[in-house]
Amino acid sequence: MLTTLIYRSLVNPELQQASIHQLVQDALCKNNANHVTGILLFDGAEFFQVLEGEEAVINALFSRIRADLRHNSVVLLMQDYSAYRRFHDTGMRLFDAGSRTVESILAEIRNLSHFRGCYLQDERIFRLASTFLAQRGLHAVPPEFNASRWRREGREHFTLSQWPDLIVEKPCQFALQPIVEALTGKVSSWEALIRSPSGESPARMFESVPADRLYHFDLETKAHAFALGNRMLKNNEKLSVNLLPGVLSSIPGAVDTLVKQIGAAGLRPEQIIIEVTETEAITDQDAFYQALKALRIAGTGLAIDDFGSGYSGLALLARFQPDKIKIDMALIEGIHLSGVKQAIVRSIARCCEELGITVVAEGVETMEEWCWLESIGIHLFQGYFFSRPILNDVGNIQWPVRI
Ligand SMILES: Cc1cc2nc3c(=O)[nH]c(=O)nc-3n(C[C@H](O)[C@H](O)[C@H](O)COP(=O)(O)O)c2cc1C
């Protein structure tokens, strides 16, 4: 199937201008042989390449290009099927954006290409090229957030060996995972993640609960999480707990129950963050939003969990602005390699900045992901890179430190 792939990358500073012409000559020969077409923009600091060809050929070529040491930070901008080739007689054409005007380059691309019967301004390839030329130099991660300049250092937070009475014969248990402020080395909050009595996943835990008891069960278990919080919270740390939205929309007085549980555990509402994921369509929207208001009045923090997945989306945000938004891990995974995820996460971060909402990136697993996120101004993180959830314990947290 005919595929178009577009990426941008940073030119390796050691690469000489003459070597770029050699690179283009070699690539042109190979592309002609493999029936690959496209263009390469180069501005002295960045490459932007459009590649067209059979899917398997393009995938194999992109793997080789990605591993090529003549450039780095290769970020995929588009990979999609096409009805026809836009550059069907062009195996490879280099445009040197450092020595020409943007208009002249775009005019030449327009002449060279075959954008069939549509307005050029609607053509995604052309728009991506225009954006690249307009935003030259804006994409580079600042050198201080180059992953090779950082390493991780494990530090013990504390161990919780002293709480057996809390975990024996309870209907559920909790694994704890920190939400960290990576650069200051502070824990912002602890998320108490529900586990079955024998420590299995939330899915296994909820499987054993009859459907008509699910929301009541979820509400009741919070009392155990708050009791845990009472034993472990230090300084200004907070405890985050997940709540099924159905608890709020279908149990009358659910917020009062939560407030009583918090008080009974010896905690203050300000120490608690209620995380809501819209994992299911909310049937009684008004009751749900009423309950969110009641939580506000009670003084707990509120977070939208898994933002960007399922129902946890913009419609919820338009109606209700929480203190925190936790960006779903699907948007975070491999973000340093994906121009699409970068554009989405950057705009969520910008939107939250404008609305005064704190952003947490969930599911951070690598130094490269963290560096990219930190470089755009996200400062709170959760994920295996810092600490896995640990059943009834806290353990070590891995902190990034400068080399
Ligand atoms: C910015 C850039 C663009 C490239 N474009 C192509 C290309 O269009 N076609 C190609 O065959 N190789 C291209 N290469 C070179 C490949 O990375 C790789 O060196 C080449 O495919 C030869 O791989 P091989 O020696 O394993 O066959 C490019 C490299 C860079 C750095």
XYZ file of C-alpha atoms in Angstrom, residues 211-381:
171
model
C -22.243 -5.206 39.695
C -24.947 -3.622 41.875
C -22.442 -3.159 44.734
C -19.628 -1.723 42.616
C -20.097 1.965 43.397
C -20.790 1.366 47.102
C -17.738 -0.855 47.306
C -15.564 1.751 45.587
C -16.757 4.416 48.036
C -16.260 2.199 51.112
C -12.700 1.299 50.154
C -11.667 4.947 50.279
C -11.811 4.786 54.087
C -8.902 2.307 53.995
C -6.936 4.526 51.606
C -7.413 7.539 53.892
C -6.301 5.488 56.922
C -3.140 4.673 54.977
C -2.702 8.362 54.168
C -2.867 9.241 57.831
C 0.128 6.982 58.495
C 2.296 8.052 55.620
C 1.816 11.676 54.529
C 4.788 13.898 55.332
C 5.200 17.659 55.092
C 2.900 19.024 52.388
C 2.363 15.702 50.616
C -1.142 14.789 49.537
C -2.965 11.531 48.923
C -4.686 10.907 45.580
C -7.483 8.374 45.345
C -9.409 7.234 42.285
C -13.154 7.371 42.271
C -15.487 5.860 39.707
C -17.621 8.741 38.404
C -20.702 6.561 38.957
C -20.071 6.873 42.714
C -20.625 10.609 42.464
C -23.511 10.497 40.026
C -25.487 7.630 41.520
C -24.900 7.458 45.288
C -26.801 10.242 47.090
C -24.608 11.773 49.792
C -21.396 10.221 48.412
C -19.486 13.454 49.014
C -20.654 13.640 52.651
C -19.484 10.060 53.134
C -16.069 10.916 51.670
C -15.738 13.971 53.896
C -16.638 11.889 56.983
C -14.141 9.192 55.985
C -11.404 11.800 55.570
C -12.155 13.281 59.010
C -12.376 9.840 60.652
C -8.910 9.036 59.304
C -7.563 12.178 60.981
C -6.911 13.981 57.702
C -8.021 17.313 56.306
C -9.838 17.556 52.936
C -6.988 19.699 51.545
C -4.684 16.693 51.945
C -6.812 14.629 49.556
C -7.052 14.731 45.770
C -9.996 12.929 44.230
C -9.099 11.616 40.780
C -11.993 11.023 38.445
C -11.724 9.087 35.217
C -14.638 9.031 32.888
C -14.236 5.358 32.169
C -17.920 5.061 31.435
C -20.489 7.400 29.971
C -22.046 9.313 32.853
C -25.776 8.841 32.759
C -26.755 11.536 35.214
C -24.467 14.406 34.200
C -26.139 16.974 36.432
C -25.778 14.833 39.545
C -22.141 14.231 38.638
C -21.315 17.925 38.274
C -23.285 18.744 41.440
C -21.124 16.256 43.323
C -17.941 17.809 41.890
C -19.137 21.176 43.181
C -19.787 19.655 46.596
C -16.231 18.279 46.653
C -14.948 21.778 45.841
C -16.969 23.198 48.722
C -15.676 20.463 51.030
C -12.126 21.545 50.098
C -10.596 18.451 48.489
C -8.449 18.731 45.390
C -9.818 17.386 42.119
C -8.029 15.830 39.178
C -9.156 14.514 35.813
C -7.343 11.214 35.380
C -6.275 9.645 32.065
C -6.924 12.924 30.228
C -6.996 12.359 26.493
C -8.288 8.801 26.661
C -11.840 7.551 26.491
C -14.370 10.010 27.782
C -11.878 12.066 29.823
C -11.763 14.769 27.259
C -12.331 18.324 26.317
C -16.089 18.311 26.919
C -15.480 17.471 30.579
C -12.831 20.201 30.796
C -15.118 22.761 29.147
C -17.734 22.166 31.802
C -15.507 21.727 34.792
C -11.934 22.885 35.461
C -10.137 20.715 38.000
C -6.974 21.603 39.939
C -5.029 18.993 38.018
C -5.098 17.188 34.722
C -3.236 13.914 34.430
C -2.288 13.306 30.803
C -2.932 9.706 29.820
C 0.107 7.493 29.386
C -0.876 6.665 25.796
C 0.015 10.261 24.906
C 3.274 10.159 26.864
C 4.745 6.882 25.615
C 7.534 7.653 23.116
C 6.664 11.368 23.057
C 10.246 12.334 22.161
C 9.785 10.424 18.875
C 6.288 11.519 17.891
C 5.478 14.932 16.442
C 1.771 14.129 16.752
C 1.940 13.445 20.506
C 4.193 16.473 20.990
C 1.686 18.768 19.291
C -1.204 17.386 21.380
C 0.624 17.476 24.728
C 2.061 20.930 24.038
C -1.419 22.273 23.425
C -2.857 20.584 26.517
C -0.017 22.149 28.542
C -0.637 25.573 26.973
C -4.380 25.318 27.569
C -3.844 24.319 31.216
C -1.373 27.156 31.687
C -4.020 29.570 30.461
C -6.635 28.060 32.776
C -4.340 27.814 35.818
C -4.568 24.024 35.910
C -1.580 21.926 36.977
C -0.482 19.233 34.538
C 0.815 15.803 35.511
C 2.344 13.488 32.895
C 1.414 9.879 33.647
C 3.248 6.733 32.598
C 6.690 8.285 32.140
C 9.112 5.415 31.557
C 12.289 6.810 30.020
C 14.796 9.618 30.458
C 14.049 10.828 26.916
C 10.312 11.164 27.631
C 10.977 13.010 30.889
C 13.511 15.374 29.261
C 11.103 16.316 26.495
C 8.211 16.914 28.918
C 10.330 18.913 31.374
C 11.657 21.028 28.480
C 8.167 22.227 27.586
C 7.387 23.191 31.169
C 5.650 20.145 32.644
C 7.024 19.631 36.138
C 4.940 16.862 37.733
C 5.337 13.228 36.768
